[in-house]
GROMACS .gro file of C-alpha atoms in nm:
model
  195
    1UNK     CA    1  -1.321  -0.535  -1.367
    2UNK     CA    2  -1.336  -0.270  -1.105
    3UNK     CA    3  -0.984  -0.297  -0.900
    4UNK     CA    4  -0.953  -0.027  -0.608
    5UNK     CA    5  -0.627   0.062  -0.474
    6UNK     CA    6  -0.595   0.122  -0.065
    7UNK     CA    7  -0.302   0.309   0.026
    8UNK     CA    8  -0.182   0.240   0.413
    9UNK     CA    9  -0.077   0.580   0.517
   10UNK     CA   10  -0.170   0.578   0.862
   11UNK     CA   11   0.122   0.501   1.097
   12UNK     CA   12   0.343   0.695   1.304
   13UNK     CA   13   0.662   0.573   1.170
   14UNK     CA   14   0.796   0.494   1.557
   15UNK     CA   15   1.150   0.380   1.422
   16UNK     CA   16   1.216   0.681   1.222
   17UNK     CA   17   1.075   0.924   1.460
   18UNK     CA   18   0.873   1.144   1.223
   19UNK     CA   19   0.567   1.018   0.982
   20UNK     CA   20   0.756   0.876   0.682
   21UNK     CA   21   0.432   0.986   0.471
   22UNK     CA   22   0.575   1.323   0.507
   23UNK     CA   23   0.925   1.266   0.392
   24UNK     CA   24   0.995   1.436   0.047
   25UNK     CA   25   1.156   1.249  -0.243
   26UNK     CA   26   1.203   1.389  -0.597
   27UNK     CA   27   1.058   1.685  -0.512
   28UNK     CA   28   0.729   1.553  -0.348
   29UNK     CA   29   0.602   1.386  -0.045
   30UNK     CA   30   0.617   0.998  -0.022
   31UNK     CA   31   0.238   0.995   0.061
   32UNK     CA   32   0.148   1.212  -0.266
   33UNK     CA   33   0.389   1.014  -0.470
   34UNK     CA   34   0.204   0.707  -0.380
   35UNK     CA   35  -0.144   0.820  -0.461
   36UNK     CA   36  -0.040   0.971  -0.762
   37UNK     CA   37   0.069   0.636  -0.870
   38UNK     CA   38  -0.239   0.452  -0.743
   39UNK     CA   39  -0.449   0.704  -0.958
   40UNK     CA   40  -0.266   0.620  -1.262
   41UNK     CA   41  -0.367   0.255  -1.194
   42UNK     CA   42  -0.705   0.300  -1.078
   43UNK     CA   43  -0.952   0.570  -1.036
   44UNK     CA   44  -1.071   0.407  -0.728
   45UNK     CA   45  -0.843   0.517  -0.451
   46UNK     CA   46  -0.882   0.505  -0.059
   47UNK     CA   47  -0.607   0.639   0.166
   48UNK     CA   48  -0.656   0.535   0.513
   49UNK     CA   49  -0.496   0.816   0.736
   50UNK     CA   50  -0.407   0.793   1.097
   51UNK     CA   51  -0.118   0.978   1.269
   52UNK     CA   52  -0.046   1.335   1.181
   53UNK     CA   53  -0.370   1.300   1.005
   54UNK     CA   54  -0.422   1.656   0.896
   55UNK     CA   55  -0.068   1.695   0.780
   56UNK     CA   56  -0.083   1.404   0.577
   57UNK     CA   57  -0.440   1.499   0.443
   58UNK     CA   58  -0.299   1.833   0.339
   59UNK     CA   59  -0.054   1.650   0.112
   60UNK     CA   60  -0.315   1.512  -0.086
   61UNK     CA   61  -0.522   1.849  -0.159
   62UNK     CA   62  -0.677   1.826  -0.529
   63UNK     CA   63  -0.634   1.447  -0.570
   64UNK     CA   64  -0.940   1.259  -0.652
   65UNK     CA   65  -0.920   1.038  -0.359
   66UNK     CA   66  -1.128   0.897  -0.049
   67UNK     CA   67  -0.954   0.970   0.278
   68UNK     CA   68  -1.072   0.766   0.593
   69UNK     CA   69  -0.944   0.791   0.927
   70UNK     CA   70  -0.848   0.499   1.145
   71UNK     CA   71  -0.849   0.627   1.486
   72UNK     CA   72  -0.716   0.267   1.616
   73UNK     CA   73  -0.388   0.324   1.364
   74UNK     CA   74  -0.151   0.301   1.667
   75UNK     CA   75  -0.312  -0.114   1.701
   76UNK     CA   76  -0.097  -0.189   1.392
   77UNK     CA   77  -0.110  -0.204   0.999
   78UNK     CA   78  -0.403  -0.445   1.019
   79UNK     CA   79  -0.621  -0.204   1.174
   80UNK     CA   80  -0.547   0.041   0.926
   81UNK     CA   81  -0.620  -0.236   0.638
   82UNK     CA   82  -0.981  -0.328   0.771
   83UNK     CA   83  -1.038   0.044   0.767
   84UNK     CA   84  -0.940   0.065   0.432
   85UNK     CA   85  -1.156  -0.244   0.287
   86UNK     CA   86  -1.472  -0.099   0.483
   87UNK     CA   87  -1.443   0.228   0.265
   88UNK     CA   88  -1.457   0.055  -0.051
   89UNK     CA   89  -1.745   0.047  -0.313
   90UNK     CA   90  -1.970  -0.281  -0.262
   91UNK     CA   91  -1.914  -0.362  -0.666
   92UNK     CA   92  -1.521  -0.374  -0.643
   93UNK     CA   93  -1.361  -0.706  -0.769
   94UNK     CA   94  -1.053  -0.681  -0.577
   95UNK     CA   95  -0.828  -0.451  -0.409
   96UNK     CA   96  -0.460  -0.351  -0.429
   97UNK     CA   97  -0.274  -0.303  -0.082
   98UNK     CA   98  -0.005  -0.046  -0.076
   99UNK     CA   99   0.230   0.130   0.156
  100UNK     CA  100   0.369   0.483   0.079
  101UNK     CA  101   0.761   0.427   0.158
  102UNK     CA  102   0.831   0.182  -0.130
  103UNK     CA  103   1.028   0.381  -0.376
  104UNK     CA  104   1.038   0.095  -0.637
  105UNK     CA  105   0.659   0.089  -0.683
  106UNK     CA  106   0.538   0.286  -0.962
  107UNK     CA  107   0.199   0.317  -1.157
  108UNK     CA  108   0.339   0.084  -1.419
  109UNK     CA  109   0.368  -0.198  -1.147
  110UNK     CA  110   0.036  -0.112  -1.005
  111UNK     CA  111  -0.112  -0.145  -1.329
  112UNK     CA  112   0.073  -0.480  -1.400
  113UNK     CA  113  -0.072  -0.618  -1.078
  114UNK     CA  114  -0.426  -0.520  -1.192
  115UNK     CA  115  -0.351  -0.708  -1.562
  116UNK     CA  116  -0.226  -1.015  -1.412
  117UNK     CA  117  -0.541  -1.038  -1.206
  118UNK     CA  118  -0.776  -0.967  -1.488
  119UNK     CA  119  -0.602  -1.224  -1.715
  120UNK     CA  120  -0.530  -1.504  -1.439
  121UNK     CA  121  -0.838  -1.434  -1.184
  122UNK     CA  122  -0.577  -1.544  -0.913
  123UNK     CA  123  -0.730  -1.460  -0.568
  124UNK     CA  124  -0.404  -1.294  -0.475
  125UNK     CA  125  -0.146  -1.120  -0.708
  126UNK     CA  126   0.152  -1.031  -0.493
  127UNK     CA  127   0.508  -0.854  -0.556
  128UNK     CA  128   0.813  -1.048  -0.565
  129UNK     CA  129   1.136  -0.928  -0.420
  130UNK     CA  130   1.407  -1.031  -0.215
  131UNK     CA  131   1.306  -1.404  -0.206
  132UNK     CA  132   0.952  -1.316  -0.047
  133UNK     CA  133   0.614  -1.206  -0.160
  134UNK     CA  134   0.464  -0.900  -0.017
  135UNK     CA  135   0.316  -0.560  -0.100
  136UNK     CA  136   0.176  -0.412  -0.311
  137UNK     CA  137  -0.063  -0.691  -0.352
  138UNK     CA  138  -0.413  -0.753  -0.526
  139UNK     CA  139  -0.673  -0.941  -0.312
  140UNK     CA  140  -0.971  -1.070  -0.492
  141UNK     CA  141  -1.318  -0.967  -0.305
  142UNK     CA  142  -1.370  -1.336  -0.238
  143UNK     CA  143  -1.056  -1.295   0.019
  144UNK     CA  144  -1.158  -0.944   0.203
  145UNK     CA  145  -1.319  -1.162   0.513
  146UNK     CA  146  -0.980  -1.342   0.525
  147UNK     CA  147  -0.813  -1.021   0.537
  148UNK     CA  148  -1.078  -0.873   0.758
  149UNK     CA  149  -1.028  -1.168   1.003
  150UNK     CA  150  -0.644  -1.056   1.048
  151UNK     CA  151  -0.547  -0.953   1.380
  152UNK     CA  152  -0.488  -0.558   1.399
  153UNK     CA  153  -0.102  -0.633   1.443
  154UNK     CA  154  -0.071  -0.807   1.115
  155UNK     CA  155  -0.038  -0.702   0.747
  156UNK     CA  156  -0.118  -0.887   0.445
  157UNK     CA  157   0.201  -1.070   0.424
  158UNK     CA  158   0.052  -1.328   0.671
  159UNK     CA  159  -0.254  -1.386   0.416
  160UNK     CA  160  -0.022  -1.431   0.112
  161UNK     CA  161   0.204  -1.659   0.288
  162UNK     CA  162  -0.114  -1.885   0.408
  163UNK     CA  163  -0.167  -2.074   0.088
  164UNK     CA  164   0.094  -2.012  -0.188
  165UNK     CA  165  -0.124  -2.225  -0.441
  166UNK     CA  166  -0.350  -1.911  -0.472
  167UNK     CA  167  -0.089  -1.640  -0.538
  168UNK     CA  168   0.035  -1.514  -0.844
  169UNK     CA  169   0.355  -1.300  -0.872
  170UNK     CA  170   0.455  -1.002  -1.056
  171UNK     CA  171   0.852  -0.919  -1.007
  172UNK     CA  172   0.941  -0.582  -0.804
  173UNK     CA  173   1.295  -0.550  -0.844
  174UNK     CA  174   1.423  -0.347  -0.521
  175UNK     CA  175   1.083  -0.388  -0.358
  176UNK     CA  176   1.238  -0.442  -0.026
  177UNK     CA  177   1.386  -0.089  -0.009
  178UNK     CA  178   1.166   0.094   0.218
  179UNK     CA  179   1.207   0.391   0.469
  180UNK     CA  180   1.214   0.283   0.838
  181UNK     CA  181   1.509   0.459   0.978
  182UNK     CA  182   1.673   0.796   0.981
  183UNK     CA  183   1.957   0.623   0.773
  184UNK     CA  184   1.677   0.552   0.511
  185UNK     CA  185   1.544   0.872   0.521
  186UNK     CA  186   1.889   1.025   0.453
  187UNK     CA  187   1.926   0.811   0.144
  188UNK     CA  188   1.638   0.981  -0.001
  189UNK     CA  189   1.835   1.297  -0.013
  190UNK     CA  190   2.163   1.173  -0.160
  191UNK     CA  191   2.218   1.293  -0.489
  192UNK     CA  192   2.193   1.032  -0.768
  193UNK     CA  193   1.924   0.841  -0.587
  194UNK     CA  194   1.712   0.662  -0.836
  195UNK     CA  195   1.362   0.578  -0.769
   0.00000   0.00000   0.00000
């Protein structure tokens, strides 16, 4: 089976005041870290760019990924999701949707999502953390039309919650830890921070 990874890296990070994609953690930017993990799980990786497009793209120099521009990134995550799906090759069986600021997401977790999909053939394989199901999440090709029909302001979580019987979970301890505020960004630079 062929599963692609779509890295949503277009947001402007309004609460943070600077694009979180460009923040550094353990010596590399969050977007490069996320894309390296994606490439370790799948050879087919699409990165959706928007805010500070040139700067974010420069962080991916030398990586074998397809970058696509979302001119409507300010409308919301759903618009980037649509852009990423449209950029996928026609023969993929599914796609993992991921962000670049979930520090607990590594290549092993992404590979586990793909392996669970291959084994279970579930329409959705979602990460489970903090009592909820969310991204990174893998959607089978059959659900691409439903993803495409989400409003531009919505992320994939709404579709994950729509019909729980379609979802298989893969635990992601600490998956709720992300980077949204200046305090979150400061946490990245503190000594002893795991990730």
